[in-house]
XYZ file of C-alpha atoms in Angstrom:
429
model
C 24.055 15.208 -20.737
C 27.398 14.180 -22.171
C 28.073 14.268 -25.915
C 27.887 10.485 -26.262
C 24.455 10.157 -24.673
C 21.194 10.140 -26.588
C 18.381 12.432 -25.462
C 16.157 10.785 -22.856
C 12.523 10.170 -23.581
C 10.080 11.180 -20.899
C 9.262 8.072 -18.851
C 5.470 7.919 -18.583
C 4.865 6.554 -15.094
C 1.541 4.967 -15.955
C 1.961 4.509 -19.692
C -1.177 5.759 -21.436
C -2.874 6.206 -18.043
C -0.408 8.932 -17.041
C -1.905 12.202 -15.842
C 0.001 15.470 -15.905
C -0.944 16.939 -12.559
C 1.480 17.560 -9.688
C -1.037 19.230 -7.370
C -2.952 17.880 -4.387
C -5.467 16.535 -6.929
C -2.871 14.354 -8.654
C -4.150 11.042 -7.273
C -7.793 11.851 -8.028
C -7.675 11.849 -11.820
C -9.187 9.093 -13.948
C -6.916 7.472 -16.486
C -7.070 9.740 -19.554
C -7.325 6.820 -21.986
C -10.668 5.536 -20.685
C -13.461 5.160 -23.192
C -16.543 7.290 -22.596
C -18.423 4.274 -21.250
C -15.606 3.330 -18.890
C -15.256 6.927 -17.740
C -18.955 6.797 -16.796
C -18.286 3.597 -14.822
C -15.301 5.251 -13.170
C -17.480 8.137 -12.017
C -20.002 5.655 -10.587
C -17.128 4.064 -8.734
C -16.047 7.451 -7.448
C -19.474 7.828 -5.838
C -19.178 4.368 -4.277
C -15.710 5.205 -2.946
C -17.037 8.396 -1.355
C -20.226 6.857 0.087
C -20.528 7.286 3.855
C -22.284 4.359 5.514
C -24.698 4.709 8.405
C -26.492 2.444 10.832
C -29.321 0.337 9.384
C -32.127 0.895 8.662
C -31.599 3.914 6.450
C -32.627 4.996 2.971
C -29.083 5.713 1.799
C -25.967 3.610 2.503
C -27.172 1.465 5.432
C -25.094 -1.381 6.817
C -22.382 0.262 8.880
C -20.885 -2.038 11.511
C -21.888 -3.078 14.048
C -18.143 -2.704 14.593
C -15.923 -0.835 12.168
C -12.794 1.283 11.688
C -14.267 3.987 9.497
C -17.434 4.879 7.637
C -16.226 5.366 4.051
C -13.346 4.361 1.788
C -12.405 7.996 1.238
C -12.134 8.684 4.967
C -9.021 6.508 5.152
C -7.631 6.969 1.639
C -7.845 10.760 1.760
C -7.667 12.154 -1.774
C -6.700 8.565 -2.760
C -3.355 8.860 -0.995
C -1.765 7.541 2.160
C -3.787 7.777 5.344
C -2.725 9.190 8.673
C -1.051 7.133 11.415
C -3.883 8.018 13.754
C -6.476 5.947 15.636
C -9.449 6.701 17.824
C -10.768 9.868 16.247
C -14.009 9.846 18.200
C -17.123 8.410 16.568
C -16.048 9.244 13.026
C -13.458 6.545 12.551
C -9.765 5.699 12.548
C -7.569 6.176 9.461
C -5.072 3.610 10.735
C -5.923 0.086 11.821
C -4.370 -2.885 13.563
C -4.267 -6.384 12.108
C -4.282 -9.061 14.785
C -3.985 -12.842 14.876
C -2.773 -15.760 16.918
C 0.486 -17.542 16.067
C 0.288 -20.170 13.318
C -0.664 -23.551 14.706
C -2.530 -22.135 17.676
C -5.940 -22.244 16.032
C -7.808 -22.705 12.779
C -7.520 -19.980 10.140
C -10.679 -18.782 8.404
C -9.173 -19.792 5.046
C -6.416 -22.290 4.224
C -3.024 -20.792 4.958
C -4.452 -17.586 6.351
C -3.906 -15.873 9.677
C -5.422 -17.475 12.779
C -8.187 -15.179 14.058
C -8.366 -13.962 17.629
C -11.617 -15.292 19.172
C -14.293 -12.628 19.169
C -12.117 -10.240 17.190
C -11.074 -11.918 13.954
C -7.950 -10.693 12.167
C -8.501 -6.948 12.469
C -9.369 -4.789 15.448
C -12.494 -2.746 14.769
C -12.071 0.155 17.176
C -15.442 1.808 16.607
C -19.034 0.596 16.962
C -22.564 1.725 16.261
C -24.887 2.704 19.104
C -25.602 -0.216 21.438
C -22.373 -2.092 20.677
C -18.876 -1.959 22.098
C -15.836 -1.594 19.840
C -13.583 -4.633 19.946
C -10.842 -2.551 21.532
C -9.408 0.921 21.723
C -5.995 1.516 20.185
C -3.590 4.237 21.260
C -0.351 5.011 19.426
C 2.668 6.429 21.257
C 5.940 7.322 19.534
C 9.438 6.555 20.726
C 12.253 8.641 19.235
C 15.796 7.491 18.441
C 18.755 9.753 17.715
C 21.441 8.580 15.292
C 23.966 10.029 12.865
C 25.400 9.440 9.413
C 29.075 8.447 9.152
C 29.821 12.079 8.264
C 28.330 13.156 11.582
C 25.037 14.564 10.289
C 22.432 13.761 12.947
C 18.944 12.429 12.366
C 16.050 11.190 14.475
C 13.772 8.237 13.780
C 10.584 7.283 15.567
C 8.715 3.999 16.085
C 5.173 3.367 17.298
C 4.114 1.552 20.444
C 0.522 0.359 20.675
C -1.704 0.226 23.734
C -4.720 -1.984 23.087
C -7.520 -2.100 25.636
C -10.554 -4.367 25.337
C -13.945 -3.424 26.837
C -13.748 -6.219 29.429
C -10.235 -5.211 30.453
C -8.806 -8.627 29.634
C -6.671 -7.397 26.747
C -5.481 -9.543 23.868
C -4.785 -13.250 24.401
C -1.171 -14.208 25.221
C 0.934 -14.466 22.084
C -1.432 -12.389 19.958
C 0.378 -10.774 17.023
C -0.423 -7.185 16.056
C 0.464 -5.040 13.070
C -0.263 -1.323 12.772
C -1.105 -0.247 9.215
C -1.846 3.048 7.521
C -3.915 3.087 4.333
C -1.769 2.927 1.187
C -2.515 5.040 -1.917
C -5.031 3.585 -4.369
C -4.027 5.040 -7.748
C -2.328 2.931 -10.406
C -3.603 -0.318 -8.940
C -5.254 -1.464 -12.162
C -1.885 -1.439 -13.873
C -0.381 -3.580 -11.107
C -3.305 -5.969 -11.515
C -2.556 -6.128 -15.239
C 0.990 -7.433 -14.724
C 0.678 -11.091 -15.590
C 1.671 -13.819 -13.175
C 4.490 -15.068 -15.386
C 6.165 -11.669 -15.158
C 5.868 -11.618 -11.378
C 7.206 -15.132 -11.030
C 10.115 -14.201 -13.307
C 10.914 -11.281 -10.973
C 11.123 -13.585 -7.959
C 14.427 -15.026 -6.768
C 13.380 -16.841 -3.621
C 16.692 -18.662 -3.157
C 18.867 -15.737 -4.293
C 20.267 -17.763 -7.153
C 21.945 -14.682 -8.624
C 23.781 -14.086 -5.343
C 22.943 -10.392 -5.052
C 21.604 -10.715 -1.520
C 18.030 -10.030 -2.661
C 15.573 -12.916 -2.531
C 12.125 -11.582 -3.347
C 9.289 -14.030 -3.563
C 5.643 -14.170 -4.488
C 2.951 -14.469 -1.827
C 0.288 -17.088 -2.554
C -3.048 -16.145 -1.035
C -6.632 -17.325 -0.913
C -8.995 -16.326 -3.704
C -12.442 -16.357 -2.088
C -14.310 -16.802 -5.371
C -12.074 -19.497 -6.828
C -11.525 -21.186 -3.435
C -7.864 -21.775 -4.212
C -4.473 -20.182 -3.678
C -3.294 -17.703 -6.305
C -0.591 -15.054 -6.605
C -1.068 -12.167 -4.179
C -0.239 -8.629 -5.203
C -2.302 -6.101 -3.158
C -2.025 -5.096 0.469
C 1.121 -4.336 2.422
C 2.015 -8.032 2.535
C 0.481 -8.837 -0.871
C -2.302 -10.759 0.856
C -5.030 -9.971 -1.687
C -5.098 -11.423 -5.209
C -7.084 -8.789 -7.104
C -8.877 -5.501 -6.656
C -12.391 -6.928 -6.399
C -11.383 -8.974 -3.359
C -9.310 -6.080 -2.006
C -12.412 -3.853 -2.129
C -14.675 -6.565 -0.710
C -12.308 -7.213 2.201
C -12.048 -3.495 2.947
C -15.834 -3.113 2.944
C -16.378 -5.940 5.425
C -13.309 -5.465 7.629
C -12.971 -1.676 7.675
C -16.616 -0.587 7.467
C -18.515 -3.702 8.511
C -20.361 -3.781 5.186
C -21.087 -7.267 3.883
C -20.990 -7.963 0.178
C -21.075 -10.660 -2.468
C -17.629 -12.043 -1.615
C -18.041 -11.720 2.147
C -21.780 -12.017 2.933
C -23.708 -12.441 6.173
C -24.057 -15.988 7.502
C -27.493 -16.223 5.846
C -26.099 -15.093 2.477
C -27.555 -11.579 2.592
C -25.414 -8.517 1.930
C -25.389 -4.828 2.857
C -24.459 -3.699 -0.657
C -25.392 -5.049 -4.059
C -22.719 -6.593 -6.246
C -22.662 -3.668 -8.743
C -21.671 -1.314 -5.923
C -18.746 -3.553 -4.994
C -17.737 -3.825 -8.637
C -17.952 -0.053 -9.091
C -15.665 0.604 -6.121
C -13.115 -1.883 -7.445
C -13.401 -0.389 -10.948
C -12.644 3.047 -9.528
C -9.336 1.869 -8.089
C -8.542 0.052 -11.330
C -8.947 3.128 -13.470
C -7.247 5.980 -11.632
C -4.405 7.596 -13.534
C -0.784 7.760 -12.398
C 0.904 11.168 -11.923
C 3.686 11.981 -14.353
C 7.182 12.512 -12.994
C 8.502 16.004 -12.378
C 11.855 17.312 -13.592
C 12.664 13.934 -15.118
C 15.251 15.525 -17.435
C 16.890 17.758 -14.795
C 20.595 16.803 -14.610
C 20.488 16.894 -10.811
C 17.537 14.485 -10.799
C 19.255 12.218 -13.301
C 22.352 12.239 -11.072
C 20.234 11.216 -8.091
C 18.544 8.490 -10.112
C 21.912 7.007 -11.069
C 23.091 7.158 -7.471
C 19.909 5.395 -6.309
C 20.519 2.682 -8.870
C 24.187 2.354 -7.928
C 23.478 1.811 -4.230
C 20.947 -0.921 -4.996
C 17.518 0.676 -4.538
C 16.310 -0.650 -7.883
C 16.990 -4.277 -6.940
C 13.541 -4.330 -5.320
C 12.003 -1.075 -6.564
C 11.959 -2.264 -10.180
C 11.697 0.873 -12.327
C 10.025 -0.561 -15.402
C 7.495 -3.333 -15.930
C 5.204 -4.153 -18.821
C 1.605 -5.086 -18.209
C -0.005 -8.038 -19.924
C -3.525 -8.582 -21.164
C -6.305 -7.316 -18.882
C -10.087 -7.270 -19.153
C -9.745 -3.492 -19.473
C -7.977 -2.727 -22.738
C -6.804 0.600 -21.309
C -4.565 -1.274 -18.847
C -3.196 -3.850 -21.259
C 0.318 -3.913 -22.698
C 1.463 -0.708 -21.014
C 5.099 0.068 -20.240
C 4.933 1.483 -16.737
C 7.368 2.759 -14.110
C 5.956 1.719 -10.715
C 9.305 1.186 -8.937
C 8.132 -2.065 -7.397
C 8.587 -5.750 -8.138
C 5.523 -6.617 -5.993
C 7.685 -9.236 -4.269
C 7.915 -10.018 -0.578
C 11.263 -8.988 0.901
C 12.658 -9.303 4.408
C 13.206 -5.727 5.599
C 14.867 -6.656 8.871
C 13.908 -6.610 12.549
C 13.439 -2.847 12.690
C 10.392 -2.989 10.432
C 9.214 -6.518 11.282
C 5.699 -6.833 12.664
C 6.388 -10.499 13.483
C 2.979 -11.450 12.093
C 2.682 -14.026 9.319
C 0.219 -13.487 6.483
C -0.089 -16.488 4.137
C 3.474 -17.035 2.842
C 4.712 -13.677 4.145
C 6.844 -13.986 7.258
C 6.820 -11.550 10.138
C 9.777 -9.720 8.623
C 8.571 -9.542 5.025
C 6.724 -6.745 3.269
C 5.721 -6.277 -0.345
C 7.906 -3.723 -2.126
C 5.931 -0.490 -2.053
C 5.406 1.242 -5.419
C 7.266 4.541 -5.511
C 5.369 6.241 -8.350
C 3.794 9.424 -7.064
C 6.123 9.345 -4.035
C 7.052 12.995 -4.310
C 3.409 14.007 -4.005
C 2.536 12.047 -0.862
C 2.651 15.049 1.455
C 1.329 17.422 -1.183
C -1.838 15.334 -1.167
C -1.951 14.939 2.637
C 0.741 16.940 4.477
C 0.650 15.146 7.826
C 0.864 11.596 6.576
C 3.867 9.323 6.889
C 5.739 6.631 4.984
C 6.223 2.875 5.429
C 3.497 0.483 6.538
C 2.708 2.235 9.805
C 3.553 5.834 8.987
C 6.557 5.947 11.298
C 8.747 7.668 8.732
C 7.950 11.382 8.543
C 10.076 11.865 5.444
C 11.347 9.808 2.516
C 14.807 10.010 4.065
C 13.569 8.431 7.303
C 11.899 5.664 5.291
C 15.237 4.799 3.681
C 16.966 4.770 7.049
C 14.466 2.244 8.436
C 15.306 -0.316 5.732
C 17.148 -3.444 6.865
C 17.277 -7.134 6.030
C 17.683 -7.555 2.278
C 17.862 -3.753 1.981
C 20.530 -3.350 4.673
C 23.364 -3.027 2.167
C 21.498 -0.452 0.079
C 20.742 1.562 3.207
C 24.370 1.353 4.321
C 25.507 2.651 0.924
C 23.024 5.527 1.201
C 24.368 6.387 4.660
C 27.903 6.355 3.262
C 27.086 8.937 0.596
C 28.070 12.499 1.327
C 25.387 15.060 2.084
C 25.238 16.339 -1.491
C 24.833 12.835 -2.886
C 22.116 11.951 -0.355
C 20.290 15.120 -1.344
C 20.513 14.082 -4.999
C 18.954 10.681 -4.244
C 16.143 12.379 -2.342
C 15.682 14.865 -5.186
C 15.206 11.957 -7.576
C 12.735 10.196 -5.270
C 10.830 13.442 -4.902
C 10.504 13.637 -8.682
C 8.527 10.388 -8.785
């Protein structure tokens, strides 16, 4: 610290919900500012999140399937972190999944503005099934490796997935079908993102790049199943869910085949009662956010300033203030999520070429970076980016393109010591 600088205050990643744990349990902690009653509700939600569903009829947790990707929330979001880029793990379930749809205009979406479902399959491939049923398809992931080098000659290798999708009848997907491999994102800190008011998000958008910085983030507008209208989207890898209750409800029905109050059976019945759905959503609302490590280390501060100078923070907004939320513990918090929750074009290298409401095939929601340095402490074999192709944070940076192309190019132009400093900073999050 130079003589003319004031001492830094510790940035609390999650405001009053920050937890001081940098172990493999870091994503599992409830927000420490919960009231006793809300902590009890959180623990009920924890049980719902861990519940393993089985084939009906059963005394406990019936309703699995008949087709599904996995049998419990926790089986994909292991220790509440990123899931593995793996499919087809026998009868237990797949951590990763594939979204699928037909091109816009080639059919009728289930909801206004939504993706056009593939007949007989919907908008997500369920690659497992209960006894007596066939899965919709089997999905195999193969990796292709690419060698490249920094301008200073330092070599690196990237990899990208290729999917093989086989249907039980051998016909395969219809011509033109769009697919998108996804790994489960982490689930901590989501209540704080829900508590950011819409006016703040809209203020962060710059759809027409009016400030001329080459960054044109925009809000996704998605279907709210309860309100039956379009609202601001903020959850999911393309911000295609408006709030955590619908995010949980969609995961129950699409990932596990468990119907619920928002997505019931055709006769209106459900596999789970509404309080169970609400408890699962409450759990994801009320998880704490891990505190940063070494935030006052001069080397980390140097890396932080380099990251800012090359343009990372144009999308990964370091600081946001939450607004009013039904949970007082989430309201009016100054947080450091390193996301603007906007859709940004990340270029052809990361494009899935699949539209999702307003999101184009090249756009993704800016991923929050809080807790980034703990991703592989929590689950060592997991990857980064939407499909887990990046095995390290460095590889994730090198995959950026589109609006982030200039920032990536500046990172590549840094010398090895400066690149290491940027990575040291990102690892402190």
